[in-house]
Tab-separated table of N, CA and C and ligand atoms in Angstrom:
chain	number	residue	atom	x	y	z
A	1022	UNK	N	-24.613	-95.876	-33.802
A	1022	UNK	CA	-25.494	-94.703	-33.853
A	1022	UNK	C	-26.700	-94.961	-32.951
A	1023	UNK	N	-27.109	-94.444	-32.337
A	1023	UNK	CA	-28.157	-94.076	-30.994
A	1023	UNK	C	-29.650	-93.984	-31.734
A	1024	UNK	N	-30.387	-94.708	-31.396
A	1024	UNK	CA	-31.759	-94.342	-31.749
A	1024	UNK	C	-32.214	-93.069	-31.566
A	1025	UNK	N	-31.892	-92.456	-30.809
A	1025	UNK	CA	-32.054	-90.979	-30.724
A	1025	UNK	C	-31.469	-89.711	-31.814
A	1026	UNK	N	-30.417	-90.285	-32.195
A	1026	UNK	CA	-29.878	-89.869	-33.438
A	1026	UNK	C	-30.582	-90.110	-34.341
A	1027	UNK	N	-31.223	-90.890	-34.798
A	1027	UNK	CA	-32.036	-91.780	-35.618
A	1027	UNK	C	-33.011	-91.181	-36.058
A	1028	UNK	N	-34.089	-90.529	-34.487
A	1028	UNK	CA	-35.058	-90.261	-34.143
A	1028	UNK	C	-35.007	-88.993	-34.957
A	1029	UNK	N	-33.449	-88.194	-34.362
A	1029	UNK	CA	-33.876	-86.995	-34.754
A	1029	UNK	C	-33.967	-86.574	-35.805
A	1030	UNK	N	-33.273	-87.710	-36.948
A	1030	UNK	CA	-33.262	-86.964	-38.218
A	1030	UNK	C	-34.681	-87.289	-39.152
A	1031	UNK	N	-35.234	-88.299	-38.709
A	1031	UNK	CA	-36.511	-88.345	-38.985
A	1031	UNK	C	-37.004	-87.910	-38.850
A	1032	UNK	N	-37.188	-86.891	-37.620
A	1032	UNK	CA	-38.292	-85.867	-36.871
A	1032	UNK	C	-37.757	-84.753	-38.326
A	1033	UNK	N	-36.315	-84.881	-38.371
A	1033	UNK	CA	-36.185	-83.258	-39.408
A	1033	UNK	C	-36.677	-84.031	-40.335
A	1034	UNK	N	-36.832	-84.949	-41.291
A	1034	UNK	CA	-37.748	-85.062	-42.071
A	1034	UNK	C	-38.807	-85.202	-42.040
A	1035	UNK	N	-39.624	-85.029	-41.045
A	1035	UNK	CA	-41.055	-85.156	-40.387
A	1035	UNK	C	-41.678	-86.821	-41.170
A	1036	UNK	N	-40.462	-87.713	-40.464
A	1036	UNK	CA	-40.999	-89.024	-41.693
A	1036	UNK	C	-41.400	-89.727	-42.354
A	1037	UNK	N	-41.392	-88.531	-43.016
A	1037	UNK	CA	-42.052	-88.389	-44.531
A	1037	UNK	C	-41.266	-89.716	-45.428
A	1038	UNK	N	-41.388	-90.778	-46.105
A	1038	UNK	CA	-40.690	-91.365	-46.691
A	1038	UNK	C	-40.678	-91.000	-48.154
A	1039	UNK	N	-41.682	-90.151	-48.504
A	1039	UNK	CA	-40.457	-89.065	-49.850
A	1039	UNK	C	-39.298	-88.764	-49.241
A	1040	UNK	N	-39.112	-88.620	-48.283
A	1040	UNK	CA	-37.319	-88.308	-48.175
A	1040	UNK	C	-36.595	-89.115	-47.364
A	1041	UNK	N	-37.012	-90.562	-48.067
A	1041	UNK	CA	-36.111	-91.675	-47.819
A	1041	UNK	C	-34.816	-91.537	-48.202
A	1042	UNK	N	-34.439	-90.693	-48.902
A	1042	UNK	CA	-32.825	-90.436	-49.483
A	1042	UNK	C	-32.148	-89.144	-48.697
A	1043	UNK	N	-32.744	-88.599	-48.570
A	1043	UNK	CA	-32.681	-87.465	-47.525
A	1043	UNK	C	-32.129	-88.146	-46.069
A	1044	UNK	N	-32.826	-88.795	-45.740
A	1044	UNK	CA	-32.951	-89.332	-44.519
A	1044	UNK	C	-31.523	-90.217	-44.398
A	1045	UNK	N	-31.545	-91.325	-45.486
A	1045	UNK	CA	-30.038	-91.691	-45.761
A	1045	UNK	C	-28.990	-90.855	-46.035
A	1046	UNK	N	-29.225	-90.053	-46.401
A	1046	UNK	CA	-27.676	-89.170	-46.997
A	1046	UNK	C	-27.698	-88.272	-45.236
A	1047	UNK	N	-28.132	-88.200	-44.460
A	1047	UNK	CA	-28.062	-87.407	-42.978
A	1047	UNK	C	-27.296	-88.682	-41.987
A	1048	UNK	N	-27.929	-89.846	-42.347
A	1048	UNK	CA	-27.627	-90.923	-41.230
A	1048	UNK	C	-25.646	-91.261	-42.347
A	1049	UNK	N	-25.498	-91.241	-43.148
A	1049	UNK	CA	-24.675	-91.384	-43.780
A	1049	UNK	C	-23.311	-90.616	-43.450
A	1050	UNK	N	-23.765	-89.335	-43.625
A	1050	UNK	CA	-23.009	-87.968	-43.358
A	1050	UNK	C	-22.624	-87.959	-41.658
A	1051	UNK	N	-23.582	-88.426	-40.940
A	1051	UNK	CA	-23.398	-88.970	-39.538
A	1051	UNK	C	-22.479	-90.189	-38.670
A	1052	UNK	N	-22.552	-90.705	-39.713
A	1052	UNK	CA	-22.195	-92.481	-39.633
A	1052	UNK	C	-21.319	-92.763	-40.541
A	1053	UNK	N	-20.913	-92.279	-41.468
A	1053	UNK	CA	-20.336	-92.374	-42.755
A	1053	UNK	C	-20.489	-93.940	-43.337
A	1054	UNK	N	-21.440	-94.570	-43.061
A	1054	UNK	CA	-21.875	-95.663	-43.631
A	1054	UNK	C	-23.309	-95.849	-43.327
A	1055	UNK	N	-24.369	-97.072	-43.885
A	1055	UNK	CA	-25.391	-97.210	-43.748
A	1055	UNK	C	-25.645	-98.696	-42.832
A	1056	UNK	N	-25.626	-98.778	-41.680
A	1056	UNK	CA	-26.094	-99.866	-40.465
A	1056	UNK	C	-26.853	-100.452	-41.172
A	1057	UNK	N	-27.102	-101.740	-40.886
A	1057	UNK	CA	-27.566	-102.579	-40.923
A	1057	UNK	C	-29.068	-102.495	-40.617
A	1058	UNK	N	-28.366	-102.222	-38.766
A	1058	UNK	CA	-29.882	-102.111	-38.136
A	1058	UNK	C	-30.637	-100.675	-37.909
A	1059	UNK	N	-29.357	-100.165	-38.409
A	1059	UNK	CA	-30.197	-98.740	-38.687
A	1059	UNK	C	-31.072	-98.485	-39.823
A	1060	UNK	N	-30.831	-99.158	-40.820
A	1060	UNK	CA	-31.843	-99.790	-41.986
A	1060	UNK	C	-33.010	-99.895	-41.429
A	1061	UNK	N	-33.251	-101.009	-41.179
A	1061	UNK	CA	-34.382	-101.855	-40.257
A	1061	UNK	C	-35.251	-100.726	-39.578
A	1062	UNK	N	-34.341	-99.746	-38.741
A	1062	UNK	CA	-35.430	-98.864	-37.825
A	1062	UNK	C	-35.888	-98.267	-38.568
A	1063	UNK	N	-35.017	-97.354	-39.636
A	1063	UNK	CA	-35.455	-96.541	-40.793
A	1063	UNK	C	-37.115	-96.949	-41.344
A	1064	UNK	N	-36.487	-98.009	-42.073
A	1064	UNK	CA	-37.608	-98.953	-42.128
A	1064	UNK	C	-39.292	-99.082	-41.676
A	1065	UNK	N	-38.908	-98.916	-40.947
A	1065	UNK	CA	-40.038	-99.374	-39.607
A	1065	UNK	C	-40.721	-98.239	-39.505
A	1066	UNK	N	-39.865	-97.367	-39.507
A	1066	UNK	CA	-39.840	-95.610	-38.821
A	1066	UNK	C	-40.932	-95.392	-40.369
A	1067	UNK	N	-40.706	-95.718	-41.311
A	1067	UNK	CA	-41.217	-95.023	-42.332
A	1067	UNK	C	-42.092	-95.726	-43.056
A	1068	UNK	N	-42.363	-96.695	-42.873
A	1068	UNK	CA	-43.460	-98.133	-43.047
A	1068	UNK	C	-43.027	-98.199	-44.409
A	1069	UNK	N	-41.909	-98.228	-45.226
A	1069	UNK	CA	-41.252	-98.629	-46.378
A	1069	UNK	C	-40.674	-100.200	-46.024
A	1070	UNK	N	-40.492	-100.824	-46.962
A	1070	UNK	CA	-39.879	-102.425	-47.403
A	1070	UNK	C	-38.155	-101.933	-47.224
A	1071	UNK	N	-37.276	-102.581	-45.994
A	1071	UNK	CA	-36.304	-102.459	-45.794
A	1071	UNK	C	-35.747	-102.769	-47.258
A	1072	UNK	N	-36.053	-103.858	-47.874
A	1072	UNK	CA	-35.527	-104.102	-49.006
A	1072	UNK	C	-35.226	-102.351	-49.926
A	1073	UNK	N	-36.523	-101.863	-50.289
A	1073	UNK	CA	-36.311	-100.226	-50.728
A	1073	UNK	C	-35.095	-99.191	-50.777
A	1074	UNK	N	-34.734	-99.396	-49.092
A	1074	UNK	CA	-33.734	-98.847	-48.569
A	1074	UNK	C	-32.328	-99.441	-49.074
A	1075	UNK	N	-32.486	-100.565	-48.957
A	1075	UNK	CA	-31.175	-100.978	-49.504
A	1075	UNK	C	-30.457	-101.038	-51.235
A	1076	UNK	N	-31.747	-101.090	-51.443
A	1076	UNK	CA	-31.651	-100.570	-53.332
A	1076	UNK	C	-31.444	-98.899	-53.206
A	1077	UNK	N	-31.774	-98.003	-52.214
A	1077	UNK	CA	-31.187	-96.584	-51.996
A	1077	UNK	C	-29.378	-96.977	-52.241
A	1078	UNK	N	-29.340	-97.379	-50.845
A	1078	UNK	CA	-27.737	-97.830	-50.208
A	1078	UNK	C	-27.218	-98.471	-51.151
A	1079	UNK	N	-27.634	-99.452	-52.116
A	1079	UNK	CA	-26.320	-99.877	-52.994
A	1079	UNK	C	-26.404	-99.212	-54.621
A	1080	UNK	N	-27.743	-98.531	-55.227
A	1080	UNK	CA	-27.249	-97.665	-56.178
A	1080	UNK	C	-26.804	-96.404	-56.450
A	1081	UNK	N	-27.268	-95.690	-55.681
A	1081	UNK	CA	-26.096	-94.532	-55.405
A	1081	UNK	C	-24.319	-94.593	-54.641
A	1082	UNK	N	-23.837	-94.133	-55.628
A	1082	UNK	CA	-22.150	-94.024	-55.095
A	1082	UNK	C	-22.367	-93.554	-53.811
A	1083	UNK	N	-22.550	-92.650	-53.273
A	1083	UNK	CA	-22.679	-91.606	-52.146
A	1083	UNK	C	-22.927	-92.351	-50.780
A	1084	UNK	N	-23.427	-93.809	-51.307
A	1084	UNK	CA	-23.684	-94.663	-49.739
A	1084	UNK	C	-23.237	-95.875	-49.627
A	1085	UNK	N	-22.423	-95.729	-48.486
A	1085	UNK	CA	-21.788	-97.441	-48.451
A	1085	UNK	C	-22.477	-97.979	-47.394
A	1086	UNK	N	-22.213	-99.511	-47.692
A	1086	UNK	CA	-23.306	-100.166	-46.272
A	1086	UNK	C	-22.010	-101.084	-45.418
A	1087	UNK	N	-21.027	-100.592	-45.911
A	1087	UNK	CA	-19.811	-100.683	-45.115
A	1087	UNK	C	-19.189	-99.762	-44.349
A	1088	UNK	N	-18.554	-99.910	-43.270
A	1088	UNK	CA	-17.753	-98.904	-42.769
A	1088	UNK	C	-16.715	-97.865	-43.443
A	1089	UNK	N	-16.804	-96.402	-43.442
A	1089	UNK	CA	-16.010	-95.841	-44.730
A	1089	UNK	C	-14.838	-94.799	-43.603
A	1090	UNK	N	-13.662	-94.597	-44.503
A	1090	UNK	CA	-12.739	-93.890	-43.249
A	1090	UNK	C	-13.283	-92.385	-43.093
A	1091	UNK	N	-12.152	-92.094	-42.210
A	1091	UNK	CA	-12.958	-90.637	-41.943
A	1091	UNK	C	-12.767	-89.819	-43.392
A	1092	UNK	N	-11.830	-89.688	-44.098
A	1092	UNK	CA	-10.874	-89.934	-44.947
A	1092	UNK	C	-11.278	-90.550	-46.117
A	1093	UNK	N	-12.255	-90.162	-47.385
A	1093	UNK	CA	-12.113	-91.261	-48.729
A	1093	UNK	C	-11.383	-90.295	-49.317
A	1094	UNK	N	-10.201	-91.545	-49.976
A	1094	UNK	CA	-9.569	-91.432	-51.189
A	1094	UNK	C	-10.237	-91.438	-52.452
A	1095	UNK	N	-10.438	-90.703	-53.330
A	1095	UNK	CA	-11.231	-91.355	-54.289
A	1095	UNK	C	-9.941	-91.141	-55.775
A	1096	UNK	N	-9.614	-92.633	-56.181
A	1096	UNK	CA	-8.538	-92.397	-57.143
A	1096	UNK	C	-8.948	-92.512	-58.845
A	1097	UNK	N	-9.050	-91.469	-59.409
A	1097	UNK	CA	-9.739	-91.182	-60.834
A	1097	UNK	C	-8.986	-92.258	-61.558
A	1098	UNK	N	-10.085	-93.292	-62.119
A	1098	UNK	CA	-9.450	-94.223	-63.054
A	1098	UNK	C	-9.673	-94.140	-64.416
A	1099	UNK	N	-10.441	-93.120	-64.672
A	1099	UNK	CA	-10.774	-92.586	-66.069
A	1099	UNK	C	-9.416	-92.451	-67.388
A	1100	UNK	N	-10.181	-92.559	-68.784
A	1100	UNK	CA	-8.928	-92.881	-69.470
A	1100	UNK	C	-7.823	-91.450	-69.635
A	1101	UNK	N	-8.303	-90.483	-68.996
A	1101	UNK	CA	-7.397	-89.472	-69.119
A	1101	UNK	C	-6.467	-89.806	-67.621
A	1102	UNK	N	-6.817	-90.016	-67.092
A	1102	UNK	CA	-6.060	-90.307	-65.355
A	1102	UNK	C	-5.469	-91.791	-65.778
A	1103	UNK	N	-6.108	-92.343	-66.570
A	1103	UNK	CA	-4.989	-93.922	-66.541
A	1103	UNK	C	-4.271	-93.750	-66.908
A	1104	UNK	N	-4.006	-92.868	-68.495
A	1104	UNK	CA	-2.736	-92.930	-69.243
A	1104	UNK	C	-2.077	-92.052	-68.237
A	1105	UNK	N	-1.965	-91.005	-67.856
A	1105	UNK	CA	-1.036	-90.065	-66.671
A	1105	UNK	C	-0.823	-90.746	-65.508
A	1106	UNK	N	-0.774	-91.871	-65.511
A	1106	UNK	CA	-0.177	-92.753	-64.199
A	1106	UNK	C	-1.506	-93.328	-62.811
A	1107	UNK	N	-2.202	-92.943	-63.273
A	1107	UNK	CA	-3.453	-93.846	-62.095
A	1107	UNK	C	-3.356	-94.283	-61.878
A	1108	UNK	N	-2.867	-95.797	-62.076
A	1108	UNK	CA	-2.671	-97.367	-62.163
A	1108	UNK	C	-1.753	-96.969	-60.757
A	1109	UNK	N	-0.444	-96.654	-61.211
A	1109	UNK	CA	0.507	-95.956	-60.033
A	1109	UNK	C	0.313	-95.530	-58.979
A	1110	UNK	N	-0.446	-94.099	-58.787
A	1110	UNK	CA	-1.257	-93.588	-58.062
A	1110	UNK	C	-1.700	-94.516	-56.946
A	1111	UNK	N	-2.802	-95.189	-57.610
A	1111	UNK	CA	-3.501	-96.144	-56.479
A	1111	UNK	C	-2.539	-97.227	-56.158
A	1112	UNK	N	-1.895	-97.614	-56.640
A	1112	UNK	CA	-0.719	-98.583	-55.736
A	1112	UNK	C	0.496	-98.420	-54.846
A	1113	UNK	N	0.423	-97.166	-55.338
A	1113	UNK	CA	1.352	-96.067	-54.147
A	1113	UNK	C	0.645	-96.113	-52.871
A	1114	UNK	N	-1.203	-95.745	-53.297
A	1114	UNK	CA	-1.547	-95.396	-51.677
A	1114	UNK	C	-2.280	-96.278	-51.012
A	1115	UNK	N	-2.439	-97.964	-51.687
A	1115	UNK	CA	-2.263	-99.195	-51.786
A	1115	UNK	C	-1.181	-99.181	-50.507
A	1116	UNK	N	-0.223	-99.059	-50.955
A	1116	UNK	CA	1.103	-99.396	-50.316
A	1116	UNK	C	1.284	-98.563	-49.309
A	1117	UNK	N	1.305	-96.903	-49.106
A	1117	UNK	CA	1.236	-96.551	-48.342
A	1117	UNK	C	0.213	-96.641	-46.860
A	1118	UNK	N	-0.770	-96.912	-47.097
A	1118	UNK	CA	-2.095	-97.079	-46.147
A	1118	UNK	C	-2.564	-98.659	-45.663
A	1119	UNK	N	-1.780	-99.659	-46.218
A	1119	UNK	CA	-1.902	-100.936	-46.376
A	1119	UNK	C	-3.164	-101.476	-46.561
A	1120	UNK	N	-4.073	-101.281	-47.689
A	1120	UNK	CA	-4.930	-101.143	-47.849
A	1120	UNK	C	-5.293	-101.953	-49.310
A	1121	UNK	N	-6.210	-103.071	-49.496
A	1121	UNK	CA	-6.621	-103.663	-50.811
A	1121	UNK	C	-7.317	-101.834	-51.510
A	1122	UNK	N	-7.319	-102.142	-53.098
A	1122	UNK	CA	-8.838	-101.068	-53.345
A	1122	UNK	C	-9.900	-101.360	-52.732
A	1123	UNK	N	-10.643	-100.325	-52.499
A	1123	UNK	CA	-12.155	-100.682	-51.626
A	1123	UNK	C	-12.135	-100.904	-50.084
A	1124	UNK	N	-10.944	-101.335	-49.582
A	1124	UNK	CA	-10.468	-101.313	-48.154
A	1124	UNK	C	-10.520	-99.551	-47.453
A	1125	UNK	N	-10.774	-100.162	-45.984
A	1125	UNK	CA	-10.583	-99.067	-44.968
A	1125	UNK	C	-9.045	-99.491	-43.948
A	1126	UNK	N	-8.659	-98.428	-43.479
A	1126	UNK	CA	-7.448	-98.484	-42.975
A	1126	UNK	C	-8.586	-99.124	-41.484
A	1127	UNK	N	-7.441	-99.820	-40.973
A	1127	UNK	CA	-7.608	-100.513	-39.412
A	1127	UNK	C	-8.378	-99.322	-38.220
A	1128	UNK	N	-7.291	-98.591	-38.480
A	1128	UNK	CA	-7.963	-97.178	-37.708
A	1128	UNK	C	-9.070	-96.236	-38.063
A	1129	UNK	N	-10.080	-96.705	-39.307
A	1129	UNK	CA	-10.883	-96.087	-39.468
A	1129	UNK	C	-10.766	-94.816	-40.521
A	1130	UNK	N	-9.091	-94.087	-40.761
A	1130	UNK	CA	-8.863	-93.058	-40.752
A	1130	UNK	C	-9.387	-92.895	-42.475
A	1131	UNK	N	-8.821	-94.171	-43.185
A	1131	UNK	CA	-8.278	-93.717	-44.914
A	1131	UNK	C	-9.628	-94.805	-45.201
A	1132	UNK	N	-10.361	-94.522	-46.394
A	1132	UNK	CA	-10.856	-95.714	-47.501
A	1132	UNK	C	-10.344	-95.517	-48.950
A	1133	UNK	N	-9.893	-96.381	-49.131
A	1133	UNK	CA	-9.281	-96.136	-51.041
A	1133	UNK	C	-10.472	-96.396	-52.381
A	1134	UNK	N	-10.880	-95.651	-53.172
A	1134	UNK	CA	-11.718	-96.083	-54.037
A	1134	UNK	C	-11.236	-96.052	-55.148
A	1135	UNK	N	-11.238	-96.800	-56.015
A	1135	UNK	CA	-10.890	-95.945	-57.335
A	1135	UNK	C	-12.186	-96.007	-58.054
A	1136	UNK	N	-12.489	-94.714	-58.521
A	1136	UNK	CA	-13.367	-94.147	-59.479
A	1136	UNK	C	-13.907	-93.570	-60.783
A	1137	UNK	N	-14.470	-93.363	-61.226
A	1137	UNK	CA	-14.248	-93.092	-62.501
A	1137	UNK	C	-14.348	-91.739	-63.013
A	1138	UNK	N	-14.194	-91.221	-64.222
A	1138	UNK	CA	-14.195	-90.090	-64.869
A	1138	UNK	C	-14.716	-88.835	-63.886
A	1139	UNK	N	-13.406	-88.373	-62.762
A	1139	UNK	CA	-14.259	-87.082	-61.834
A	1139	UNK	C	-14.598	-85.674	-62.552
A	1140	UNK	N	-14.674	-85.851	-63.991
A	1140	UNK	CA	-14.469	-84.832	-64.744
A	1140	UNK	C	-13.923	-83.596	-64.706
A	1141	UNK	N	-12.955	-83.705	-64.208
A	1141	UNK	CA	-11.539	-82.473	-64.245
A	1141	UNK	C	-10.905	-83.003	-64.805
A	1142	UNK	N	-10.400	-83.899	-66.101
A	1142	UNK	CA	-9.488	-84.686	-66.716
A	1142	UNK	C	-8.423	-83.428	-67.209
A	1143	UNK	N	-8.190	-82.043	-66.939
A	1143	UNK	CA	-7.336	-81.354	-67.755
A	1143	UNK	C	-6.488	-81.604	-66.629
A	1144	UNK	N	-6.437	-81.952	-65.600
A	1144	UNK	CA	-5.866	-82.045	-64.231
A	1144	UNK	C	-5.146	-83.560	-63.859
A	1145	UNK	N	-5.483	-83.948	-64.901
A	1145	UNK	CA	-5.154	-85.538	-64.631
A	1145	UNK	C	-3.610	-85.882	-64.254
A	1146	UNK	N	-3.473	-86.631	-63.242
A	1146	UNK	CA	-4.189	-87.176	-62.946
A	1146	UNK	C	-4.543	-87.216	-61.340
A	1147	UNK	N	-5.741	-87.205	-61.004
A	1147	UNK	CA	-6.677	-86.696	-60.078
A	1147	UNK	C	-7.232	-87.512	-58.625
A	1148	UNK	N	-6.422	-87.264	-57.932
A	1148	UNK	CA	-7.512	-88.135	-56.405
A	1148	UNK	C	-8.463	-87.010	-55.333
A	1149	UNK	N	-9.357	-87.598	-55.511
A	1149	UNK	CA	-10.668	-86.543	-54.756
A	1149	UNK	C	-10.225	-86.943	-53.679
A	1150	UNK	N	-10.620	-85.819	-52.250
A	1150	UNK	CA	-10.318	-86.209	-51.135
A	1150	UNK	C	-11.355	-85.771	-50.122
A	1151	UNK	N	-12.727	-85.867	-49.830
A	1151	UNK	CA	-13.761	-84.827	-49.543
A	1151	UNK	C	-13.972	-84.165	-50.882
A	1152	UNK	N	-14.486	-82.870	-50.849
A	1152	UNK	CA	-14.879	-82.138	-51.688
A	1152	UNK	C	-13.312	-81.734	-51.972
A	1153	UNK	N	-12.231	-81.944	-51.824
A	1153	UNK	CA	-10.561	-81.207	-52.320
A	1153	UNK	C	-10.257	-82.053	-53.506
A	1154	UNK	N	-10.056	-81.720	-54.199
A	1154	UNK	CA	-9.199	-82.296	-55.876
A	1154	UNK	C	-8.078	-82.103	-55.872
A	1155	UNK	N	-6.983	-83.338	-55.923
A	1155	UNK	CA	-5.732	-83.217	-56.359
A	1155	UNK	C	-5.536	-83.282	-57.113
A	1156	UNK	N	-4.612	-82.463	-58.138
A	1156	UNK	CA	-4.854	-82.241	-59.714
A	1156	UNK	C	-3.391	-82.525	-60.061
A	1157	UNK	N	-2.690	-83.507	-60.881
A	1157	UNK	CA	-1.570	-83.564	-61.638
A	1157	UNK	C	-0.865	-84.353	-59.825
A	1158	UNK	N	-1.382	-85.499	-59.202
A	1158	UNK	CA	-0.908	-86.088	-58.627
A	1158	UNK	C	0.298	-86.868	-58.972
A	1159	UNK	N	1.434	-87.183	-58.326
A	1159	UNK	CA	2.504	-88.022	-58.370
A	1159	UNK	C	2.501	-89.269	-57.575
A	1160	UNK	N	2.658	-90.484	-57.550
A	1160	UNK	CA	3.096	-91.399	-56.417
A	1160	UNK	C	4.102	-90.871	-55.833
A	1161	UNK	N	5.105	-90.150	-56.370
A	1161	UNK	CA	5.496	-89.596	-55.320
A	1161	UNK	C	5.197	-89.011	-54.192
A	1162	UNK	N	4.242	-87.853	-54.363
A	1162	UNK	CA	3.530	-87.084	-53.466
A	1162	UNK	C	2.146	-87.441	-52.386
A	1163	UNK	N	2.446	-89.331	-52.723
A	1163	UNK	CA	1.235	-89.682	-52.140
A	1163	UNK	C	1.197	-90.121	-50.829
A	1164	UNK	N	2.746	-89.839	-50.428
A	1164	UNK	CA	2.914	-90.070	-48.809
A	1164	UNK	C	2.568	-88.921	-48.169
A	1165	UNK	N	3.590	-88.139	-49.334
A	1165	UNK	CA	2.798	-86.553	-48.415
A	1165	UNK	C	1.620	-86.020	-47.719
A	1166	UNK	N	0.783	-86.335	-48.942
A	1166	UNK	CA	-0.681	-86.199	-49.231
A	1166	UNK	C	-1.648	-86.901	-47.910
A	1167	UNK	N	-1.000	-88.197	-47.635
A	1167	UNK	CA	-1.995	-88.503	-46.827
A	1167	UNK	C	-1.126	-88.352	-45.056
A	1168	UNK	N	-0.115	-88.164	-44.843
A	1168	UNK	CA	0.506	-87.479	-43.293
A	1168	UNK	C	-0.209	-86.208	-43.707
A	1169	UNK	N	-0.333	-85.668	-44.575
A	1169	UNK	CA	-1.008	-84.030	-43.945
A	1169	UNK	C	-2.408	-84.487	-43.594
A	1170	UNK	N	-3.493	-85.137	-44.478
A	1170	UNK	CA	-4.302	-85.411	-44.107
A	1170	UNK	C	-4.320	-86.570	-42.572
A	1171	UNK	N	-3.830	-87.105	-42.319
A	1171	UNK	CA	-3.594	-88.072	-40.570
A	1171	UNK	C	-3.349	-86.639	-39.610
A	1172	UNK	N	-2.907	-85.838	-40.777
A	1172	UNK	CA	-2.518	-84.675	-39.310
A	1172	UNK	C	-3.413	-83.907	-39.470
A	1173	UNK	N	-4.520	-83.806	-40.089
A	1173	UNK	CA	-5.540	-82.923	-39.776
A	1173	UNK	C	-4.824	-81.611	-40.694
B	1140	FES	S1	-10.290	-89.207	-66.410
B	1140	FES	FE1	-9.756	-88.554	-64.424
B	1140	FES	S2	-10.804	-86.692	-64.211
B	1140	FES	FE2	-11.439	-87.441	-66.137
């Protein structure tokens, strides 16, 4: 990410560091992860304790300080999605994507999470995909699921 990118989303927050989370959830949504050294400028940019920032980045779900695919899987591990096959689920797309949990595919494309209670449990059992909910998922259907998504 470009210091200029950087620049600009600070300028839209006029950097203000009340909207130190603001500011992360833009560089995030941009980057789909949180840099290192984009921290640091942040940082700097906003005369906050880099440390600050990174207690942003690792207690909210919403920000990884890892590289994330274009693509999160998010696989409901909640006890209504476990008993309806979850366990399954995520080892299907484990297997399909060659991917540990918490892994990104090589190409950037897939990240696998498993998560907890997405509260649609009447739907169980459930993998978020972006803002899309798959509701009453199969391992079967989990090859499907992700060639439509590789194909856009
Ligand atoms: S347990 Fe999966 S949506 Fe609630």
């Amino acid at each position: 990410m470009t210091t200029q990118k950087v620049d600009k989303i600070l300028d839209r927050w006029k950097r203000d560091p009340q909207y130190a989370i603001e500011i992360l959830q833009d560089i995030q949504d941009e980057h789909r992860h949180l840099p290192a050294d984009v921290l640091h400028y942040v940082a700097d940019a906003l005369a906050l304790p880099v440390g600050r920032l990174y207690h942003i980045g690792t207690f909210f779900k919403a920000f990884s300080l890892k590289p994330r695919g274009e693509h999160v899987l998010e696989v409901c591990m909640g006890t209504a999605c476990h008993v309806r096959g979850a366990p399954r689920i995520l080892d299907a797309l484990s297997r399909e994507l060659e991917v540990p949990e918490g892994g990104t595919t090589k190409d950037g494309k897939f990240t696998l999470e498993p998560v907890r209670c997405l509260g649609c449990c009447a739907i169980a059992p459930v993998v978020k995909v972006g803002k899309d909910l798959h509701g009453e998922i199969q391992a079967a259907r989990v090859k499907t699921l992700v060639k439509k998504l590789a194909e856009g």
